[in-house]
Coordinates of C-alpha atoms and ligand atoms in Angstrom, one line a residue:
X9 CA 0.0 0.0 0.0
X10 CA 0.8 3.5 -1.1
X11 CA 1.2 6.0 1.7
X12 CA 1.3 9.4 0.6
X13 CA 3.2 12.4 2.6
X14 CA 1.1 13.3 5.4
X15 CA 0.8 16.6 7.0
X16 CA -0.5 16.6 10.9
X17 CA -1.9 20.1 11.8
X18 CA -2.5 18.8 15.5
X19 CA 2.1 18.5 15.6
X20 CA 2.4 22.1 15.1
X21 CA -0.1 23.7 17.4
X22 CA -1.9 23.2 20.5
X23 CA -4.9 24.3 22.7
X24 CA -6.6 27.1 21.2
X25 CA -4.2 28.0 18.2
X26 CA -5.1 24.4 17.5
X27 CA -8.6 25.4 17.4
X28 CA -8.5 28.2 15.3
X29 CA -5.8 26.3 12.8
X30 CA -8.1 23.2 12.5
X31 CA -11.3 25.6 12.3
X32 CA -9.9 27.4 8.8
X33 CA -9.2 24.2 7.6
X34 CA -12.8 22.6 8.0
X35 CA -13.5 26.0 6.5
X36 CA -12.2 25.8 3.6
X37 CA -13.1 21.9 2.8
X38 CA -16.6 23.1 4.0
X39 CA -17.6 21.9 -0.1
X40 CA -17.1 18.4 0.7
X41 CA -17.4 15.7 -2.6
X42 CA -17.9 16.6 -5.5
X43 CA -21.5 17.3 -6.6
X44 CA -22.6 15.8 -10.1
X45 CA -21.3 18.2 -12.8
X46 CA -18.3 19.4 -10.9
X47 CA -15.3 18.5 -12.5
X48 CA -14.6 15.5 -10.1
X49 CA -18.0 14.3 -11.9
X50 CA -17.1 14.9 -14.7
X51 CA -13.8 13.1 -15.0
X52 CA -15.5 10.0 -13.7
X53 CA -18.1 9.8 -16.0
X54 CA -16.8 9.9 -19.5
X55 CA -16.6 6.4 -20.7
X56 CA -13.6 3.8 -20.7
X57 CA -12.9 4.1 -24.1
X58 CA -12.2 7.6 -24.1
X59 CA -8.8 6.5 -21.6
X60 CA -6.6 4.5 -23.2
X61 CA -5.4 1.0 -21.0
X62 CA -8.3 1.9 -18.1
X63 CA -9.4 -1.4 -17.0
X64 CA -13.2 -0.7 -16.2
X65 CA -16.1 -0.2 -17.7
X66 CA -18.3 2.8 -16.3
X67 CA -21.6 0.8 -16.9
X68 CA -20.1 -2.4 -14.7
X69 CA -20.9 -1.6 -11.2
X70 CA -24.0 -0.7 -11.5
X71 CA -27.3 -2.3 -10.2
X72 CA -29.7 -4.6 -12.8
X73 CA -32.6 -4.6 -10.3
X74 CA -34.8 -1.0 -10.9
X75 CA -33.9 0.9 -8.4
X76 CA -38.0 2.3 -8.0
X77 CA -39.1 -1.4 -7.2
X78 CA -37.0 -1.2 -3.9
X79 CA -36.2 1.3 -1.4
X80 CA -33.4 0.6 1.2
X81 CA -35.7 2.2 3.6
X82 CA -38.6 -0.4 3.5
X83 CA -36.6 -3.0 2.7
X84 CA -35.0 -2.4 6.4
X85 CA -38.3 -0.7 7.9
X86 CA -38.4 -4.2 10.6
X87 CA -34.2 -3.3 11.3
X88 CA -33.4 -0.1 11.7
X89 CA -34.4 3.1 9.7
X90 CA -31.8 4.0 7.0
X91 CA -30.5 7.7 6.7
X92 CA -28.4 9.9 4.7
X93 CA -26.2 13.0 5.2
X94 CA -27.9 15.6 3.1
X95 CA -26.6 19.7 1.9
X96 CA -28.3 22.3 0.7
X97 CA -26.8 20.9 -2.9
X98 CA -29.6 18.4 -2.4
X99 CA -32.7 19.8 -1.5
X100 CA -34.6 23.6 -2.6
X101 CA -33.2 24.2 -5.9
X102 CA -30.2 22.3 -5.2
X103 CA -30.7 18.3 -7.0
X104 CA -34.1 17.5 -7.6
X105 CA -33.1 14.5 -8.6
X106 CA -31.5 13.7 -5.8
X107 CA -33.6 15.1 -3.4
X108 CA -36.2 12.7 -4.8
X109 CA -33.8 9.8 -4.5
X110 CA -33.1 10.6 -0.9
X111 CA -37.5 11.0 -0.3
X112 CA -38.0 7.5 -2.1
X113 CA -34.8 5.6 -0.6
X114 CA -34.8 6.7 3.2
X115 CA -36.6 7.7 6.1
X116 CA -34.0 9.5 8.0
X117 CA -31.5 12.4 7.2
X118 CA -28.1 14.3 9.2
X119 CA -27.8 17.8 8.2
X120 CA -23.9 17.0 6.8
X121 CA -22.9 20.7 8.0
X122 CA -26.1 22.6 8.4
X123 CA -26.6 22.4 12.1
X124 CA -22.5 22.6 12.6
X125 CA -22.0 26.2 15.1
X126 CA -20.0 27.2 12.4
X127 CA -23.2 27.1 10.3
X128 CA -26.0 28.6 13.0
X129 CA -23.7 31.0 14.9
X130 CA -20.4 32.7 13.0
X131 CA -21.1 35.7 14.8
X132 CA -21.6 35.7 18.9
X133 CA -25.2 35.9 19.5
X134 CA -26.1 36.5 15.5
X135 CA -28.3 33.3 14.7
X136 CA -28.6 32.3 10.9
X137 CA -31.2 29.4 10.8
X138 CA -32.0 29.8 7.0
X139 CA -29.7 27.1 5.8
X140 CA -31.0 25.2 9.0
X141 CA -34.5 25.8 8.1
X142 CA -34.4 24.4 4.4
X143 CA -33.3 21.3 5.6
X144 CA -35.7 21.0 8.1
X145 CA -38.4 21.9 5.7
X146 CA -37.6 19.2 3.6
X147 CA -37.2 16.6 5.7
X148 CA -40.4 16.9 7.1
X149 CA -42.1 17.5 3.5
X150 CA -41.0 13.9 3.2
X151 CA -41.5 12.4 6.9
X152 CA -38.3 11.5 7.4
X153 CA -36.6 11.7 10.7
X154 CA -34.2 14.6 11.8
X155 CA -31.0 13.5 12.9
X156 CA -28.7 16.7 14.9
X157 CA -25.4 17.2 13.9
X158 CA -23.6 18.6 16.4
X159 CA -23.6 20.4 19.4
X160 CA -19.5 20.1 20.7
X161 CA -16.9 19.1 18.4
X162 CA -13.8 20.9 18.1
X163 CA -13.8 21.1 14.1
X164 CA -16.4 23.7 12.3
X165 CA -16.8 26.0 15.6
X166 CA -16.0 29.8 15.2
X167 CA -12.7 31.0 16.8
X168 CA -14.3 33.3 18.9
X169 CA -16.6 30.8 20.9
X170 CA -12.8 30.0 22.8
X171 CA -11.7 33.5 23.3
X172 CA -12.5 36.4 25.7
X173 CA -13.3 39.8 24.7
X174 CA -9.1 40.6 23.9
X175 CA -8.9 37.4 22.0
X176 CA -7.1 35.5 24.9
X177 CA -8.3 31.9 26.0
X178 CA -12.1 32.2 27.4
X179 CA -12.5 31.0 31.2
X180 CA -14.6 27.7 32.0
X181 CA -17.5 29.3 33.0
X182 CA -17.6 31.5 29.5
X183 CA -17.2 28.5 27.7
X184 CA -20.1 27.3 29.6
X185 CA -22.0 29.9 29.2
X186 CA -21.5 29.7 25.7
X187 CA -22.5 26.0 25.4
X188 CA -26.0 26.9 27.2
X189 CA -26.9 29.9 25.2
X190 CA -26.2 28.3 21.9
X191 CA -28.4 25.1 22.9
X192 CA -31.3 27.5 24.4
X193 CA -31.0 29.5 21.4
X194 CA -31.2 25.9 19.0
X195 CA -33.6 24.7 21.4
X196 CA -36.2 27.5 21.0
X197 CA -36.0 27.8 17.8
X198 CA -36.0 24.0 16.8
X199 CA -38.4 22.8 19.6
X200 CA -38.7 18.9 19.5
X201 CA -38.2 18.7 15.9
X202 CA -34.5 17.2 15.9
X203 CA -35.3 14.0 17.2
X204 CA -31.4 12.8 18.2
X205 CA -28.8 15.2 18.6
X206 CA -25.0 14.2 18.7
X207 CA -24.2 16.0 21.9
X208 CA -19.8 15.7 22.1
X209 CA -18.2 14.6 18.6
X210 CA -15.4 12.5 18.6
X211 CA -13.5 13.1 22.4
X212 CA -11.5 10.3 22.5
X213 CA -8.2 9.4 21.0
X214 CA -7.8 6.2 19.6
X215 CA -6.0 4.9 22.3
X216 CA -9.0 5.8 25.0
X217 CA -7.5 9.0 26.2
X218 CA -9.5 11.8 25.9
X219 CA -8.7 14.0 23.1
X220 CA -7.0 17.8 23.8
X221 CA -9.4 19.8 22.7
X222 CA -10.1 23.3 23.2
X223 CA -13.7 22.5 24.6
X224 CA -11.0 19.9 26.8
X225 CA -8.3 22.7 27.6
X226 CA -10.5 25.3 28.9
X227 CA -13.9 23.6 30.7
X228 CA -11.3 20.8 32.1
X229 CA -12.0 17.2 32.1
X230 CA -15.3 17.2 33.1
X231 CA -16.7 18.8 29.8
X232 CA -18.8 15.6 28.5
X233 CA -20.8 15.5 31.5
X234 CA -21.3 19.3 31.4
X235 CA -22.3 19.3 28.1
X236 CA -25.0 16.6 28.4
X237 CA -26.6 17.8 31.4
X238 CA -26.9 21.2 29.7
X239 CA -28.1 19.3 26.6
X240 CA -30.5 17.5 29.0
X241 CA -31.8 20.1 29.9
X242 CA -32.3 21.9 26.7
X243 CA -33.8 19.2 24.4
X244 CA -35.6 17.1 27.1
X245 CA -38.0 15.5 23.8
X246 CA -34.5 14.6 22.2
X247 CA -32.3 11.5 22.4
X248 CA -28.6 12.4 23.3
X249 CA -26.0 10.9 21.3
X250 CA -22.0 10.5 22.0
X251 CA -20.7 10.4 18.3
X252 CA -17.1 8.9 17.0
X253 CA -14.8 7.5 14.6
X254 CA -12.7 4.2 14.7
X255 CA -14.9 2.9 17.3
X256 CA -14.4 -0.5 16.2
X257 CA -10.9 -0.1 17.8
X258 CA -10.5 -1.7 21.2
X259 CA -9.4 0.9 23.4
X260 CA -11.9 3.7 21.6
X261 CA -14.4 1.6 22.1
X262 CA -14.0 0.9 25.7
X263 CA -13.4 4.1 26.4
X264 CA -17.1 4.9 24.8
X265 CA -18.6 2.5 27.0
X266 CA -16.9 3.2 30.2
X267 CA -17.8 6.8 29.5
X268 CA -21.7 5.4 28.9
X269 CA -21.0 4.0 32.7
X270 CA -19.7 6.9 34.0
X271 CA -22.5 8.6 32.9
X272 CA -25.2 6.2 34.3
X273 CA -23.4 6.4 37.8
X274 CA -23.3 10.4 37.9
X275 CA -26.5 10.6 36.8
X276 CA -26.1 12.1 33.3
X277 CA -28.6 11.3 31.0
X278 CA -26.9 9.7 27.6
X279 CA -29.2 7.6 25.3
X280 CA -27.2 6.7 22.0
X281 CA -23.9 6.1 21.0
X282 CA -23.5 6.8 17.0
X283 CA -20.6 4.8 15.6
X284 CA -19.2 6.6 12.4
X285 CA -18.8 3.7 10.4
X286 CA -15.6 5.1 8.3
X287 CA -15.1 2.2 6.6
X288 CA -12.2 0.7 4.0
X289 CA -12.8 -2.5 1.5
X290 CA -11.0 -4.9 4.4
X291 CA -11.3 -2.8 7.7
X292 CA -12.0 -2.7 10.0
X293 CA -12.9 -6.4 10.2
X294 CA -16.4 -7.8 10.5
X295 CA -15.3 -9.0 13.9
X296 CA -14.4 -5.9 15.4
X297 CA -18.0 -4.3 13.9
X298 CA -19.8 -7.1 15.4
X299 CA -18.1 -6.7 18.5
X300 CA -18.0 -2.8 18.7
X301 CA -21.7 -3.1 18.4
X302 CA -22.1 -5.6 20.9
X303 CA -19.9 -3.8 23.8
X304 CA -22.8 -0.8 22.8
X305 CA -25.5 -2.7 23.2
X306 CA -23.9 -4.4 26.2
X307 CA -23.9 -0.8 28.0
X308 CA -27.6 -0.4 27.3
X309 CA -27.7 2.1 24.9
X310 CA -29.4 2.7 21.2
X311 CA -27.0 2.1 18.5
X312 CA -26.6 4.5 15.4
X313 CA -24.5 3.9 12.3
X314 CA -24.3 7.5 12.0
X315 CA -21.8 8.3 9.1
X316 CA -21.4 4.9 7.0
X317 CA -19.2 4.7 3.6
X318 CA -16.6 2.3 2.2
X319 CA -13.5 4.1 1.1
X320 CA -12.2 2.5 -2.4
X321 CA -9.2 4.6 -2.8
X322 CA -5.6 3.5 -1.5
X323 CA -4.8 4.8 2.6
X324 CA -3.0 8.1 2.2
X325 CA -2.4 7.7 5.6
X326 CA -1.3 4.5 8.0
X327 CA -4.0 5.4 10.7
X328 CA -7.3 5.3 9.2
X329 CA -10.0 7.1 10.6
X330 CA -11.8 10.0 9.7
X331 CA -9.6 13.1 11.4
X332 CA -10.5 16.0 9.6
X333 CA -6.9 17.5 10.3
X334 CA -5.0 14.8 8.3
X335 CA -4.3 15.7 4.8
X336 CA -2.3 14.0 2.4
X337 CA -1.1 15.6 -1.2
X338 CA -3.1 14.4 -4.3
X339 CA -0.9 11.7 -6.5
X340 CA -1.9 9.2 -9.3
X341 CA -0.9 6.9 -7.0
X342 CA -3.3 7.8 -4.6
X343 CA -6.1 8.4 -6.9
X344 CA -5.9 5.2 -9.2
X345 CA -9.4 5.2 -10.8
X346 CA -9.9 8.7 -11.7
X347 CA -12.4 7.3 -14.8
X348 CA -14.0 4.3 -13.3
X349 CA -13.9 1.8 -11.1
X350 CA -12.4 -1.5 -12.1
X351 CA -14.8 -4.8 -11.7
X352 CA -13.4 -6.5 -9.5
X353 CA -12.7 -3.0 -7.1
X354 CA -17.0 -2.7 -7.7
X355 CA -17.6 -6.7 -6.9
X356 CA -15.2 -6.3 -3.6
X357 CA -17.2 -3.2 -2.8
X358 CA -20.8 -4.8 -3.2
X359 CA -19.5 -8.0 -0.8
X360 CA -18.1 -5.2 1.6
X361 CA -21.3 -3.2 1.9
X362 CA -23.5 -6.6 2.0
X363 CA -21.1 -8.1 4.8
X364 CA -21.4 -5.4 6.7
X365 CA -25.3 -4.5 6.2
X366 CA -25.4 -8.8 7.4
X367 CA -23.7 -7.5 10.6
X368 CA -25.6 -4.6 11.7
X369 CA -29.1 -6.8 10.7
X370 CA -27.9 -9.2 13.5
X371 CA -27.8 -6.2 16.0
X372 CA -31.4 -4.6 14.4
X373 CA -32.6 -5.1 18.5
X374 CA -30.4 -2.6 19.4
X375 CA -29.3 -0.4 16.0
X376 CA -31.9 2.4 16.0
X377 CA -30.5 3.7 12.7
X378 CA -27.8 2.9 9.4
X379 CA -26.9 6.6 7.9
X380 CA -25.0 6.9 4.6
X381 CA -22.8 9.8 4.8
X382 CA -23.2 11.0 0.9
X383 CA -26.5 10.7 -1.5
X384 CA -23.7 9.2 -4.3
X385 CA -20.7 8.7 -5.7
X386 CA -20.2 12.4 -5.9
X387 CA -22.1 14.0 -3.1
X388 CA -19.2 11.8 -0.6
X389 CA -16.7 13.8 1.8
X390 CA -14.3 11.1 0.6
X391 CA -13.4 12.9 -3.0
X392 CA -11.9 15.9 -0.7
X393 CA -10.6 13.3 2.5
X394 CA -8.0 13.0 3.5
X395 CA -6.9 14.2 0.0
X396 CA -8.4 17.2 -1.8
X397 CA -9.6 16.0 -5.3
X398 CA -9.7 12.2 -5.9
X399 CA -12.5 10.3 -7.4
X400 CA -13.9 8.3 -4.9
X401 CA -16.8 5.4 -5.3
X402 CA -17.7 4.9 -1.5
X403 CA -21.5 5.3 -1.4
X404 CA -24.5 3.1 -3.3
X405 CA -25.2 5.4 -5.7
X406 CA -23.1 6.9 -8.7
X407 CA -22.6 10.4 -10.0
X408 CA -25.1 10.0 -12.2
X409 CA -27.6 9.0 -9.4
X410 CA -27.7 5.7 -11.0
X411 CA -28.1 2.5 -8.3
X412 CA -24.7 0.8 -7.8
X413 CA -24.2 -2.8 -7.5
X414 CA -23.4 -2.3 -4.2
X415 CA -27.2 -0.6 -3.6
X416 CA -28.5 -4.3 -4.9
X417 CA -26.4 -6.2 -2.8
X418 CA -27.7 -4.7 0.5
X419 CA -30.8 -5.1 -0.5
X420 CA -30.8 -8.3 -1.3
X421 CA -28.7 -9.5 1.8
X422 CA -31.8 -8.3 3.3
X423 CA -33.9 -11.4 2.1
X424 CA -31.1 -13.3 2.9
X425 CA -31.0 -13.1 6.5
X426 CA -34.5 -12.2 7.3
Ligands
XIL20 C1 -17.6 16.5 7.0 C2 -18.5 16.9 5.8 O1 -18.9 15.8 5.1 C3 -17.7 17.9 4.9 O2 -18.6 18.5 4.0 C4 -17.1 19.0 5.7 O3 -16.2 19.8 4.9 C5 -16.2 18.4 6.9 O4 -17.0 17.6 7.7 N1 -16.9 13.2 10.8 C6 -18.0 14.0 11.1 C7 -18.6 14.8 10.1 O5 -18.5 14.0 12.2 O6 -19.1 16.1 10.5 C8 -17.6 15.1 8.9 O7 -18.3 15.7 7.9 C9 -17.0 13.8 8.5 C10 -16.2 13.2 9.6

């Protein structure tokens, strides 16, 4: 396996520098995939034959069942609902198309970066629900539940929700104060309508520690449990959610469920953990999912698949995840299939997704939810991470909105272990 040259942001700054480094740079990737048309698209689509020595054939991954004579939504409506992440590229003006693939397919959407601070509140105090709205207006046009995405993370938040008034560090009880106006404003303006919100995203290192994080630096260690009771408090109608990558790693993992116990001795009201669900064609194993989900189960919580694709492309960096301040430079070698995917890349993809939808069906008891982070092909995060401009193939739909092979697979797994 390729690895390409990495640059770590989090090696050259710390605490709130960190902060406001790592906020730019979710800034400026804030476009995510490539939507159909772009130029990412575009490369993709044109035919085989127009590439000399390309060993795929654009038309071979794709689905033979109609994609109108099955939705992945009913097909799983006795599991788990099945979600997407959804931008305002999709729905008003945006795709029509796809915002009627997303109505007829699923029954649950994430706002991908709508509901991010850096989306409601740029300015201290100045609210901007509009893009907020839209999304909410057409998720309930079509019924489908509202997933909220999310309250503390240390990516996508403004640089001045750490700082005082001189543009020093803020104290804990700013922060705090902060956290609790932001949630009362979100909470009076959204009422019950976001039905789980992801309360803390992704706290924990993979090793278990807790990640140093601004939120971590300046509220102290005690900043989960602060910002679930105030989130208790604020959306008493909504499920709370602890959200994170890599989960299927032992030491993140237990780390998620010790902090589920913590909570349940201390009183803290916690009612989900969402798993991410970053995925690669061979990892993390089937095991570890089935065990991951398991240990959350085990703890007595709902279980959400909250951000689920399969990354095709070759690791541009050793430690897989989904840390939005890794970046790797863009190299053939890195982006292999810029016209199509070869066949037997799209058959190992279709087994992957149907391996893993055969998991998560065994845990239906406990798995509340499976969310697709992407519409397509060219709606994923993945053409832009951890490398800006590749042409990725890591959702069940292609850029032309056309059902993938992939798409038929999970469906018919579904039959399979009814
Ligand atoms: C990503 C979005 O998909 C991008 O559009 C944006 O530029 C950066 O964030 N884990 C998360 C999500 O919790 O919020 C991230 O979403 C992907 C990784």
């Amino acid at each position: 396996m390729q690895h390409g040259r990495v640059t770590l942001a989090n090696r050259i700054a710390s605490g709130v520098l960190r902060a406001l480094f790592l906020t730019t740079i979710a800034g400026c990737s804030r476009a995510g995939g490539a939507a159909p048309g772009s130029a990412v698209s575009q490369a993709a689509s044109s035919s085989s034959e127009s590439s000399p020595g390309a060993r795929c054939d654009a038309q071979a991954g794709l689905a033979s069942l109609d994609a109108a004579k099955a939705s992945l939504a009913q097909t799983y409506a006795k599991r788990f609902k099945v979600g997407v992440a959804i931008n305002g590229r999709v729905y008003g003006d945006g795709d029509p198309a796809a915002a009627a693939l997303v109505a007829a397919q699923f029954n649950r959407v994430t706002a991908e970066n709508e509901l991010k601070w850096q989306s409601l509140e740029r300015q201290p105090g100045v609210l901007d629900f509009s893009q907020a709205d839209a999304f909410l207006a057409y998720a309930e046009q079509h019924g489908m539940e509202v997933h909220g995405h999310t309250l503390v993370w240390h990516h996508q938040v403004p640089a001045w929700v750490f700082q005082n008034d001189s543009g020093g560090p803020a104290t804990r009880q700013q922060l705090l104060a902060r956290l609790e106006q932001h949630m009362s404003a979100l909470a009076e303006h959204f009422g019950s309508r976001v039905r789980y919100w992801d309360v803390v995203n992704e706290a924990f290192n993979d090793d278990g520690s807790l990640r140093d994080t601004p939120w971590r630096a300046i509220i102290g260690d005690d900043y989960l449990d602060q910002a679930f009771l105030l989130a208790g408090k604020h959306f008493p109608d909504a499920k709370l959610v602890y959200n994170d990558y890599s989960m299927e790693k032992p030491a993140k993992r237990d780390a998620a469920v010790r902090l589920v116990q913590g909570f349940k001795e201390r009183g803290v009201r916690i009612d989900a953990i969402g798993t991410q669900a970053h995925f690669q064609l061979t990892t993390p194993t089937l095991e570890a999912i089935d065990a991951s989900l398991a240990a959350f189960a085990g703890a007595g919580v709902e279980v959400l698949v909250s951000e689920l694709d399969v990354d095709v492309l070759p690791a541009a960096y050793e430690n897989q995840g989904a840390d939005l301040s890794v970046n790797a430079e863009l190299s053939a070698q890195l982006n292999p299939y810029p016209e199509c995917l070869p066949n037997d890349v799209a058959e190992q993809a279709a087994q992957r997704w149907a391996d893993i939808f055969e998991v998560f069906s065994r845990h239906s008891e406990h798995v509340h939810s499976v969310t697709l982070w992407g519409v397509s092909d060219g709606y994923s995060w993945l053409n832009n991470w951890p490398v800006r401009g590749r042409t990725n193939y890591a959702q069940l739909y292609d850029r032309q909105l056309r059902p993938k092979r992939s798409w038929q697979r999970v469906i018919e797994v579904a039959g399979q272990t009814l």
